Amino acid sequence: AVAGRLRALTALAPLHQPAALDALDAVRAALPGVDQIACFDTAFHSRLPAAAVTYALPARWRERYGIRRYGFHGLSHAHASRRAARLTGARRIVTCHLGSGASLAAVLDGVGVDTTMGFTPLEGLVMGTRSGSVDPGALLWLQTEAGVSAAELTDGLFRSAGLLGLAGTADLRAVEAGAAGGDPACVLALDVYLHRLRAQIAAMTAALGGLDALVFTGGVGEGSATVRAGAAAGLGYLGVAVDPARNTGPADGTVDREIGVPGAVVRTLVVTAREDLEIARGVRSVLAGGAG
């Protein structure tokens, strides 16, 4: 029954839901007597305040169809924020999960208070092949005036937009290399990516009423010194300052590390994404009789 309900939601996350359901089916076939526990990327965001989850849409749509902001990447945000709090004692944390998919979370004392993804994983930041936030009026115009079908819109927004749409590649490493070489499309793509990232970090900070720690995680967040420096370069007014040597140099004996200028108002860290640890934590809680 649970699997059936999840399958019905595939349209909301077409890049991820089918693969997760295939894994569920494979495990059930191989180990039919073993309990299966689903750990949801939306769960961490379940305590977001009403102001953060509510769209200004007609009440009949919100109530009948459940249209609201759900958020994603919660497993990664939960681990990164918990790890940052342990390392620094920070209370007000913005976690930046940057990879092929990308989102931010504002976390206060371990509880999420805002995030950038919404009803689907399309909202928010520019991603590898996903658009991030787009004026819905532009999408309506594409349908009503340009004759673009719903199927074309879905494919374009999820699979052909983002960095791929801007630079012809979804690989940020290739975009950075192209930008360094002066390729105009890559320069624009990187500028758009960083512009949206800085703006949304500032928005998350506003939701927290200030910022104690900024955390980068995910493949891009961990691997791109250019993105980390570019994001921080526009956030000095918040107290963010990245040390160039610490940002580009190797971790000093640890996987998770600080890259901020010593004494900066905001602590800036790189934390390895470990959704697996968060999943294990949730599974242990469920097996022990907790809520997950």
GROMACS .gro file of C-alpha atoms in nm, residues 104-273:
model
  170
  104LEU     CA    1   1.961   2.533   0.087
  105ALA     CA    2   1.815   2.500   0.435
  106ALA     CA    3   1.792   2.742   0.725
  107VAL     CA    4   1.835   2.548   1.050
  108LEU     CA    5   1.780   2.689   1.398
  109ASP     CA    6   1.883   2.473   1.693
  110GLY     CA    7   1.860   2.162   1.476
  111VAL     CA    8   1.515   2.239   1.333
  112GLY     CA    9   1.460   2.351   0.975
  113VAL     CA   10   1.280   2.685   0.943
  114ASP     CA   11   1.310   2.743   0.568
  115THR     CA   12   1.441   2.581   0.250
  116THR     CA   13   1.468   2.662  -0.120
  117MET     CA   14   1.298   2.364  -0.287
  118GLY     CA   15   0.921   2.359  -0.277
  119PHE     CA   16   0.630   2.147  -0.403
  120THR     CA   17   0.879   1.972  -0.634
  121PRO     CA   18   1.261   1.970  -0.655
  122LEU     CA   19   1.243   2.237  -0.930
  123GLU     CA   20   1.211   2.543  -0.708
  124GLY     CA   21   1.509   2.746  -0.590
  125LEU     CA   22   1.867   2.729  -0.710
  126VAL     CA   23   2.004   2.668  -1.058
  127MET     CA   24   2.096   2.298  -1.086
  128GLY     CA   25   2.267   2.064  -1.332
  129THR     CA   26   1.964   2.003  -1.554
  130ARG     CA   27   1.685   2.162  -1.349
  131SER     CA   28   1.586   2.524  -1.393
  132GLY     CA   29   1.536   2.638  -1.037
  133SER     CA   30   1.274   2.908  -0.982
  134VAL     CA   31   1.112   3.047  -1.298
  135ASP     CA   32   0.831   3.300  -1.330
  136PRO     CA   33   0.518   3.082  -1.362
  137GLY     CA   34   0.384   3.339  -1.605
  138ALA     CA   35   0.663   3.249  -1.848
  139LEU     CA   36   0.561   2.882  -1.830
  140LEU     CA   37   0.196   2.968  -1.886
  141TRP     CA   38   0.296   3.177  -2.188
  142LEU     CA   39   0.498   2.886  -2.331
  143GLN     CA   40   0.188   2.668  -2.307
  144THR     CA   41  -0.081   2.910  -2.423
  145GLU     CA   42   0.109   3.120  -2.676
  146ALA     CA   43   0.403   2.907  -2.795
  147GLY     CA   44   0.217   2.577  -2.792
  148VAL     CA   45   0.466   2.394  -2.572
  149SER     CA   46   0.299   2.084  -2.427
  150ALA     CA   47   0.297   1.985  -2.061
  151ALA     CA   48   0.522   1.691  -2.144
  152GLU     CA   49   0.772   1.920  -2.319
  153LEU     CA   50   0.768   2.160  -2.025
  154THR     CA   51   0.830   1.878  -1.778
  155ASP     CA   52   1.118   1.737  -1.981
  156GLY     CA   53   1.268   2.080  -2.041
  157LEU     CA   54   1.247   2.201  -1.682
  158PHE     CA   55   1.376   1.879  -1.526
  159ARG     CA   56   1.620   1.749  -1.786
  160SER     CA   57   1.727   2.022  -2.028
  161ALA     CA   58   1.748   2.339  -1.819
  162GLY     CA   59   1.989   2.458  -1.548
  163LEU     CA   60   2.358   2.458  -1.634
  164LEU     CA   61   2.286   2.232  -1.931
  165GLY     CA   62   2.046   2.486  -2.075
  166LEU     CA   63   2.283   2.776  -2.013
  167ALA     CA   64   2.620   2.625  -2.105
  168GLY     CA   65   2.546   2.304  -2.291
  169THR     CA   66   2.681   2.089  -2.008
  170ALA     CA   67   2.544   1.989  -1.669
  171ASP     CA   68   2.895   1.933  -1.529
  172LEU     CA   69   2.997   2.234  -1.321
  173ARG     CA   70   3.363   2.140  -1.359
  174ALA     CA   71   3.329   2.184  -1.735
  175VAL     CA   72   3.143   2.512  -1.681
  176GLU     CA   73   3.421   2.643  -1.456
  177ALA     CA   74   3.687   2.539  -1.707
  178GLY     CA   75   3.497   2.704  -1.989
  179ALA     CA   76   3.446   3.022  -1.790
  180ALA     CA   77   3.817   3.034  -1.707
  181GLY     CA   78   3.885   3.007  -2.080
  182GLY     CA   79   3.649   3.291  -2.160
  183ASP     CA   80   3.361   3.095  -2.310
  184PRO     CA   81   3.068   3.342  -2.296
  185ALA     CA   82   2.801   3.077  -2.231
  186CYS     CA   83   3.001   2.928  -1.944
  187VAL     CA   84   3.076   3.271  -1.798
  188LEU     CA   85   2.704   3.349  -1.801
  189ALA     CA   86   2.612   3.010  -1.656
  190LEU     CA   87   2.853   3.048  -1.364
  191ASP     CA   88   2.740   3.405  -1.301
  192VAL     CA   89   2.372   3.302  -1.297
  193TYR     CA   90   2.450   3.005  -1.070
  194LEU     CA   91   2.637   3.221  -0.817
  195HIS     CA   92   2.388   3.507  -0.835
  196ARG     CA   93   2.102   3.275  -0.739
  197LEU     CA   94   2.313   3.102  -0.473
  198ARG     CA   95   2.414   3.425  -0.298
  199ALA     CA   96   2.060   3.560  -0.309
  200GLN     CA   97   1.913   3.246  -0.157
  201ILE     CA   98   2.177   3.220   0.116
  202ALA     CA   99   2.082   3.574   0.215
  203ALA     CA  100   1.714   3.476   0.217
  204MET     CA  101   1.785   3.179   0.443
  205THR     CA  102   1.980   3.408   0.675
  206ALA     CA  103   1.681   3.640   0.696
  207ALA     CA  104   1.463   3.345   0.800
  208LEU     CA  105   1.707   3.279   1.085
  209GLY     CA  106   1.745   3.640   1.196
  210GLY     CA  107   2.122   3.612   1.152
  211LEU     CA  108   2.391   3.359   1.072
  212ASP     CA  109   2.642   3.169   1.283
  213ALA     CA  110   2.766   2.907   1.036
  214LEU     CA  111   2.756   2.854   0.659
  215VAL     CA  112   2.804   2.495   0.547
  216PHE     CA  113   2.886   2.360   0.200
  217THR     CA  114   2.814   1.995   0.123
  218GLY     CA  115   2.734   1.774  -0.177
  219GLY     CA  116   2.954   1.708  -0.479
  220VAL     CA  117   2.981   2.073  -0.584
  221GLY     CA  118   2.978   2.211  -0.231
  222GLU     CA  119   3.265   1.983  -0.131
  223GLY     CA  120   3.456   1.991  -0.458
  224SER     CA  121   3.438   2.345  -0.597
  225ALA     CA  122   3.656   2.606  -0.434
  226THR     CA  123   3.537   2.844  -0.707
  227VAL     CA  124   3.173   2.815  -0.605
  228ARG     CA  125   3.251   2.848  -0.234
  229ALA     CA  126   3.466   3.158  -0.293
  230GLY     CA  127   3.215   3.305  -0.536
  231ALA     CA  128   2.929   3.262  -0.292
  232ALA     CA  129   3.123   3.410  -0.001
  233ALA     CA  130   3.245   3.704  -0.210
  234GLY     CA  131   2.898   3.856  -0.208
  235LEU     CA  132   2.819   3.780   0.156
  236GLY     CA  133   3.081   3.981   0.341
  237TYR     CA  134   2.810   4.208   0.482
  238LEU     CA  135   2.677   3.906   0.670
  239GLY     CA  136   3.017   3.834   0.823
  240VAL     CA  137   3.116   3.556   0.581
  241ALA     CA  138   3.484   3.552   0.486
  242VAL     CA  139   3.657   3.254   0.322
  243ASP     CA  140   4.031   3.206   0.357
  244PRO     CA  141   4.178   3.136   0.008
  245ALA     CA  142   4.441   2.891   0.133
  246ARG     CA  143   4.199   2.696   0.352
  247ASN     CA  144   3.939   2.697   0.075
  248THR     CA  145   4.165   2.554  -0.195
  249GLY     CA  146   4.401   2.348   0.020
  250PRO     CA  147   4.348   1.991   0.136
  251ALA     CA  148   4.169   1.906   0.457
  252ASP     CA  149   4.412   1.929   0.747
  253GLY     CA  150   4.384   1.573   0.871
  254THR     CA  151   4.004   1.564   0.874
  255VAL     CA  152   3.730   1.516   0.616
  256ASP     CA  153   3.512   1.798   0.750
  257ARG     CA  154   3.691   2.129   0.789
  258GLU     CA  155   3.659   2.503   0.837
  259ILE     CA  156   3.752   2.727   0.544
  260GLY     CA  157   3.665   3.066   0.690
  261VAL     CA  158   3.907   3.339   0.784
  262PRO     CA  159   4.005   3.287   1.150
  263GLY     CA  160   3.800   3.517   1.367
  264ALA     CA  161   3.530   3.578   1.104
  265VAL     CA  162   3.184   3.651   1.243
  266VAL     CA  163   3.039   3.354   1.053
  267ARG     CA  164   3.205   3.014   1.064
  268THR     CA  165   3.229   2.861   0.715
  269LEU     CA  166   3.269   2.485   0.678
  270VAL     CA  167   3.289   2.205   0.425
  271VAL     CA  168   3.108   1.892   0.545
  272THR     CA  169   3.104   1.563   0.357
  273ALA     CA  170   2.752   1.463   0.253
   0.00000   0.00000   0.00000
